[in-house]
Amino acid sequence: MSLPEIHLLPEVHLWWPHLSAPSKSKLEEDPDGHVPDDVRAEIEQIVGTGVDPLARLSDGDRTFIRTQREAVD
């Protein structure tokens, strides 16, 4: 039995600080870590490379995002 393939986003610290507020909200609101197409396109523009359409937020990404949000709350 093989493990499911994991589709990762680029390193979150590279794109999160530059992501628009509406895109940040979309990612924060989705409990499954789904990345909508428009948010994925914005991430691609920020990092300058394509992002796998199946990529989801990892647990580490979510932890980073949570700590960034706490810093400004």
Tab-separated table of N, CA, C and O in Angstrom:
chain	number	residue	atom	x	y	z
A	1	MET	N	0.850	-1.186	0.000
A	1	MET	CA	0.000	0.000	0.000
A	1	MET	C	0.888	1.240	0.000
A	1	MET	O	1.776	1.393	0.824
A	2	SER	N	0.628	2.130	-0.936
A	2	SER	CA	1.441	3.338	-1.011
A	2	SER	C	0.755	4.492	-0.289
A	2	SER	O	-0.467	4.537	-0.159
A	3	LEU	N	1.582	5.407	0.159
A	3	LEU	CA	1.067	6.592	0.840
A	3	LEU	C	0.493	7.561	-0.180
A	3	LEU	O	0.969	7.624	-1.320
A	4	PRO	N	-0.509	8.347	0.211
A	4	PRO	CA	-1.051	9.339	-0.724
A	4	PRO	C	-0.006	10.404	-1.028
A	4	PRO	O	0.802	10.751	-0.181
A	5	GLU	N	-0.042	10.872	-2.260
A	5	GLU	CA	0.893	11.919	-2.667
A	5	GLU	C	0.524	13.225	-1.971
A	5	GLU	O	-0.650	13.575	-1.865
A	6	ILE	N	1.526	13.924	-1.475
A	6	ILE	CA	1.307	15.189	-0.773
A	6	ILE	C	1.665	16.331	-1.721
A	6	ILE	O	2.746	16.358	-2.301
A	7	HIS	N	0.756	17.253	-1.866
A	7	HIS	CA	0.958	18.407	-2.737
A	7	HIS	C	1.168	19.626	-1.850
A	7	HIS	O	0.256	20.058	-1.146
A	8	LEU	N	2.383	20.161	-1.889
A	8	LEU	CA	2.745	21.249	-0.996
A	8	LEU	C	2.795	22.591	-1.708
A	8	LEU	O	3.133	22.680	-2.882
A	9	LEU	N	2.474	23.611	-0.952
A	9	LEU	CA	2.629	24.983	-1.420
A	9	LEU	C	4.085	25.402	-1.240
A	9	LEU	O	4.821	24.777	-0.466
A	10	PRO	N	4.512	26.474	-1.908
A	10	PRO	CA	5.844	27.022	-1.613
A	10	PRO	C	5.913	27.417	-0.138
A	10	PRO	O	4.888	27.550	0.531
A	11	GLU	N	7.098	27.634	0.372
A	11	GLU	CA	7.292	28.006	1.774
A	11	GLU	C	6.393	29.189	2.138
A	11	GLU	O	6.437	30.242	1.496
A	12	VAL	N	5.574	28.999	3.149
A	12	VAL	CA	4.552	29.975	3.528
A	12	VAL	C	5.141	31.340	3.887
A	12	VAL	O	4.542	32.369	3.590
A	13	HIS	N	6.320	31.360	4.476
A	13	HIS	CA	6.900	32.655	4.861
A	13	HIS	C	7.268	33.514	3.651
A	13	HIS	O	7.447	34.721	3.784
A	14	LEU	N	7.345	32.907	2.467
A	14	LEU	CA	7.669	33.662	1.257
A	14	LEU	C	6.458	34.414	0.705
A	14	LEU	O	6.615	35.492	0.128
A	15	TRP	N	5.281	33.845	0.845
A	15	TRP	CA	4.112	34.452	0.212
A	15	TRP	C	3.090	35.037	1.178
A	15	TRP	O	2.402	35.983	0.834
A	16	TRP	N	2.966	34.496	2.382
A	16	TRP	CA	1.928	34.970	3.298
A	16	TRP	C	2.000	36.481	3.565
A	16	TRP	O	0.977	37.163	3.494
A	17	PRO	N	3.178	37.046	3.859
A	17	PRO	CA	3.222	38.489	4.165
A	17	PRO	C	2.768	39.371	2.998
A	17	PRO	O	2.361	40.513	3.211
A	18	HIS	N	2.816	38.844	1.784
A	18	HIS	CA	2.490	39.629	0.593
A	18	HIS	C	1.086	39.341	0.051
A	18	HIS	O	0.644	39.997	-0.887
A	19	LEU	N	0.407	38.383	0.628
A	19	LEU	CA	-0.920	37.980	0.174
A	19	LEU	C	-1.952	39.050	0.548
A	19	LEU	O	-1.870	39.654	1.621
A	20	SER	N	-2.921	39.257	-0.323
A	20	SER	CA	-3.957	40.260	-0.048
A	20	SER	C	-4.820	39.821	1.135
A	20	SER	O	-4.940	38.626	1.428
A	21	ALA	N	-5.426	40.784	1.800
A	21	ALA	CA	-6.291	40.493	2.953
A	21	ALA	C	-7.449	39.558	2.587
A	21	ALA	O	-7.740	38.618	3.340
A	22	PRO	N	-8.126	39.759	1.441
A	22	PRO	CA	-9.211	38.834	1.100
A	22	PRO	C	-8.722	37.388	0.913
A	22	PRO	O	-9.388	36.445	1.327
A	23	SER	N	-7.544	37.227	0.327
A	23	SER	CA	-6.987	35.884	0.134
A	23	SER	C	-6.595	35.257	1.467
A	23	SER	O	-6.819	34.069	1.694
A	24	LYS	N	-6.025	36.051	2.352
A	24	LYS	CA	-5.693	35.548	3.685
A	24	LYS	C	-6.952	35.060	4.396
A	24	LYS	O	-6.954	33.987	5.000
A	25	SER	N	-8.017	35.827	4.287
A	25	SER	CA	-9.274	35.440	4.933
A	25	SER	C	-9.799	34.124	4.380
A	25	SER	O	-10.265	33.266	5.134
A	26	LYS	N	-9.723	33.948	3.064
A	26	LYS	CA	-10.189	32.701	2.452
A	26	LYS	C	-9.423	31.506	3.004
A	26	LYS	O	-10.011	30.462	3.284
A	27	LEU	N	-8.120	31.643	3.150
A	27	LEU	CA	-7.312	30.532	3.661
A	27	LEU	C	-7.591	30.275	5.136
A	27	LEU	O	-7.634	29.126	5.575
A	28	GLU	N	-7.786	31.315	5.902
A	28	GLU	CA	-8.051	31.170	7.334
A	28	GLU	C	-9.412	30.541	7.596
A	28	GLU	O	-9.595	29.850	8.600
A	29	GLU	N	-10.349	30.752	6.703
A	29	GLU	CA	-11.710	30.271	6.905
A	29	GLU	C	-11.914	28.821	6.479
A	29	GLU	O	-12.909	28.212	6.848
A	30	ASP	N	-11.001	28.260	5.696
A	30	ASP	CA	-11.190	26.898	5.190
A	30	ASP	C	-10.511	25.899	6.121
A	30	ASP	O	-9.292	25.866	6.226
A	31	PRO	N	-11.296	25.066	6.811
A	31	PRO	CA	-10.726	24.128	7.789
A	31	PRO	C	-9.921	22.988	7.161
A	31	PRO	O	-9.124	22.342	7.833
A	32	ASP	N	-10.110	22.753	5.861
A	32	ASP	CA	-9.426	21.642	5.187
A	32	ASP	C	-8.118	22.044	4.520
A	32	ASP	O	-7.447	21.209	3.932
A	33	GLY	N	-7.786	23.326	4.572
A	33	GLY	CA	-6.551	23.781	3.948
A	33	GLY	C	-6.634	23.922	2.446
A	33	GLY	O	-5.619	24.044	1.769
A	34	HIS	N	-7.862	23.916	1.910
A	34	HIS	CA	-8.057	24.073	0.472
A	34	HIS	C	-7.594	25.460	0.042
A	34	HIS	O	-7.823	26.443	0.736
A	35	VAL	N	-6.958	25.536	-1.123
A	35	VAL	CA	-6.488	26.811	-1.665
A	35	VAL	C	-7.306	27.114	-2.920
A	35	VAL	O	-7.141	26.445	-3.943
A	36	PRO	N	-8.195	28.095	-2.852
A	36	PRO	CA	-8.995	28.444	-4.027
A	36	PRO	C	-8.105	28.861	-5.202
A	36	PRO	O	-6.980	29.346	-5.012
A	37	ASP	N	-8.629	28.685	-6.412
A	37	ASP	CA	-7.848	28.990	-7.616
A	37	ASP	C	-7.333	30.427	-7.636
A	37	ASP	O	-6.186	30.670	-8.026
A	38	ASP	N	-8.160	31.386	-7.215
A	38	ASP	CA	-7.717	32.779	-7.256
A	38	ASP	C	-6.592	33.043	-6.252
A	38	ASP	O	-5.672	33.815	-6.522
A	39	VAL	N	-6.640	32.367	-5.121
A	39	VAL	CA	-5.577	32.517	-4.123
A	39	VAL	C	-4.310	31.843	-4.630
A	39	VAL	O	-3.207	32.392	-4.499
A	40	ARG	N	-4.452	30.677	-5.246
A	40	ARG	CA	-3.293	29.980	-5.811
A	40	ARG	C	-2.627	30.848	-6.868
A	40	ARG	O	-1.391	30.974	-6.911
A	41	ALA	N	-3.429	31.508	-7.708
A	41	ALA	CA	-2.869	32.392	-8.738
A	41	ALA	C	-2.106	33.551	-8.107
A	41	ALA	O	-1.044	33.956	-8.602
A	42	GLU	N	-2.631	34.082	-7.019
A	42	GLU	CA	-1.947	35.183	-6.326
A	42	GLU	C	-0.620	34.696	-5.737
A	42	GLU	O	0.395	35.388	-5.826
A	43	ILE	N	-0.622	33.506	-5.147
A	43	ILE	CA	0.612	32.934	-4.603
A	43	ILE	C	1.630	32.736	-5.724
A	43	ILE	O	2.816	33.052	-5.571
A	44	GLU	N	1.176	32.233	-6.872
A	44	GLU	CA	2.073	32.034	-8.018
A	44	GLU	C	2.716	33.348	-8.440
A	44	GLU	O	3.914	33.394	-8.728
A	45	GLN	N	1.927	34.400	-8.459
A	45	GLN	CA	2.470	35.705	-8.847
A	45	GLN	C	3.499	36.192	-7.827
A	45	GLN	O	4.536	36.746	-8.195
A	46	ILE	N	3.240	35.960	-6.562
A	46	ILE	CA	4.153	36.410	-5.507
A	46	ILE	C	5.480	35.665	-5.581
A	46	ILE	O	6.544	36.276	-5.509
A	47	VAL	N	5.422	34.329	-5.721
A	47	VAL	CA	6.653	33.533	-5.689
A	47	VAL	C	7.307	33.388	-7.056
A	47	VAL	O	8.451	32.961	-7.151
A	48	GLY	N	6.586	33.724	-8.122
A	48	GLY	CA	7.165	33.683	-9.456
A	48	GLY	C	7.293	32.293	-10.038
A	48	GLY	O	8.121	32.070	-10.926
A	49	THR	N	6.474	31.371	-9.564
A	49	THR	CA	6.494	30.010	-10.092
A	49	THR	C	5.112	29.393	-9.961
A	49	THR	O	4.291	29.883	-9.186
A	50	GLY	N	4.875	28.342	-10.736
A	50	GLY	CA	3.593	27.665	-10.681
A	50	GLY	C	3.392	26.938	-9.358
A	50	GLY	O	4.344	26.546	-8.692
A	51	VAL	N	2.129	26.790	-8.981
A	51	VAL	CA	1.761	26.078	-7.763
A	51	VAL	C	0.821	24.943	-8.171
A	51	VAL	O	-0.118	25.163	-8.935
A	52	ASP	N	1.085	23.763	-7.659
A	52	ASP	CA	0.266	22.594	-7.951
A	52	ASP	C	-1.197	22.895	-7.617
A	52	ASP	O	-1.503	23.317	-6.502
A	53	PRO	N	-2.122	22.692	-8.554
A	53	PRO	CA	-3.539	22.952	-8.287
A	53	PRO	C	-4.111	22.099	-7.146
A	53	PRO	O	-5.127	22.451	-6.569
A	54	LEU	N	-3.461	21.003	-6.812
A	54	LEU	CA	-3.916	20.141	-5.719
A	54	LEU	C	-3.276	20.490	-4.379
A	54	LEU	O	-3.580	19.873	-3.365
A	55	ALA	N	-2.392	21.491	-4.372
A	55	ALA	CA	-1.691	21.857	-3.137
A	55	ALA	C	-2.669	22.360	-2.083
A	55	ALA	O	-3.643	23.038	-2.389
A	56	ARG	N	-2.385	21.996	-0.855
A	56	ARG	CA	-3.188	22.417	0.296
A	56	ARG	C	-2.245	22.959	1.364
A	56	ARG	O	-1.064	22.670	1.360
A	57	LEU	N	-2.820	23.707	2.300
A	57	LEU	CA	-2.032	24.172	3.427
A	57	LEU	C	-1.626	22.974	4.274
A	57	LEU	O	-2.449	22.104	4.574
A	58	SER	N	-0.380	22.936	4.671
A	58	SER	CA	0.093	21.889	5.577
A	58	SER	C	-0.202	22.316	7.010
A	58	SER	O	-0.568	23.472	7.272
A	59	ASP	N	-0.011	21.402	7.935
A	59	ASP	CA	-0.163	21.757	9.352
A	59	ASP	C	0.820	22.862	9.724
A	59	ASP	O	0.490	23.775	10.475
A	60	GLY	N	2.034	22.784	9.180
A	60	GLY	CA	3.030	23.813	9.439
A	60	GLY	C	2.616	25.167	8.891
A	60	GLY	O	2.835	26.202	9.531
A	61	ASP	N	2.006	25.167	7.689
A	61	ASP	CA	1.506	26.415	7.109
A	61	ASP	C	0.453	27.033	8.021
A	61	ASP	O	0.478	28.228	8.302
A	62	ARG	N	-0.467	26.195	8.497
A	62	ARG	CA	-1.546	26.695	9.346
A	62	ARG	C	-1.004	27.243	10.669
A	62	ARG	O	-1.491	28.244	11.175
A	63	THR	N	0.005	26.585	11.219
A	63	THR	CA	0.625	27.071	12.453
A	63	THR	C	1.272	28.430	12.214
A	63	THR	O	1.110	29.357	13.009
A	64	PHE	N	2.003	28.555	11.107
A	64	PHE	CA	2.644	29.831	10.771
A	64	PHE	C	1.590	30.929	10.635
A	64	PHE	O	1.739	32.028	11.193
A	65	ILE	N	0.520	30.651	9.899
A	65	ILE	CA	-0.543	31.633	9.680
A	65	ILE	C	-1.182	32.040	11.006
A	65	ILE	O	-1.411	33.222	11.260
A	66	ARG	N	-1.417	31.067	11.855
A	66	ARG	CA	-2.028	31.351	13.165
A	66	ARG	C	-1.113	32.255	13.984
A	66	ARG	O	-1.566	33.206	14.610
A	67	THR	N	0.187	31.985	13.983
A	67	THR	CA	1.108	32.808	14.764
A	67	THR	C	1.227	34.215	14.184
A	67	THR	O	1.387	35.171	14.939
A	68	GLN	N	1.120	34.348	12.879
A	68	GLN	CA	1.169	35.686	12.261
A	68	GLN	C	-0.068	36.484	12.625
A	68	GLN	O	0.010	37.673	12.869
A	69	ARG	N	-1.190	35.816	12.674
A	69	ARG	CA	-2.436	36.489	13.017
A	69	ARG	C	-2.405	36.922	14.489
A	69	ARG	O	-2.826	38.030	14.805
A	70	GLU	N	-1.896	36.051	15.364
A	70	GLU	CA	-1.810	36.396	16.782
A	70	GLU	C	-0.914	37.589	17.016
A	70	GLU	O	-1.136	38.392	17.903
A	71	ALA	N	0.098	37.733	16.181
A	71	ALA	CA	1.051	38.832	16.349
A	71	ALA	C	0.404	40.188	16.126
A	71	ALA	O	0.841	41.187	16.679
A	72	VAL	N	-0.648	40.236	15.304
A	72	VAL	CA	-1.281	41.516	15.001
A	72	VAL	C	-2.599	41.719	15.723
A	72	VAL	O	-3.172	42.796	15.693
A	73	ASP	N	-3.120	40.683	16.365
A	73	ASP	CA	-4.388	40.793	17.094
A	73	ASP	C	-4.249	41.616	18.356
A	73	ASP	O	-3.296	41.769	18.970
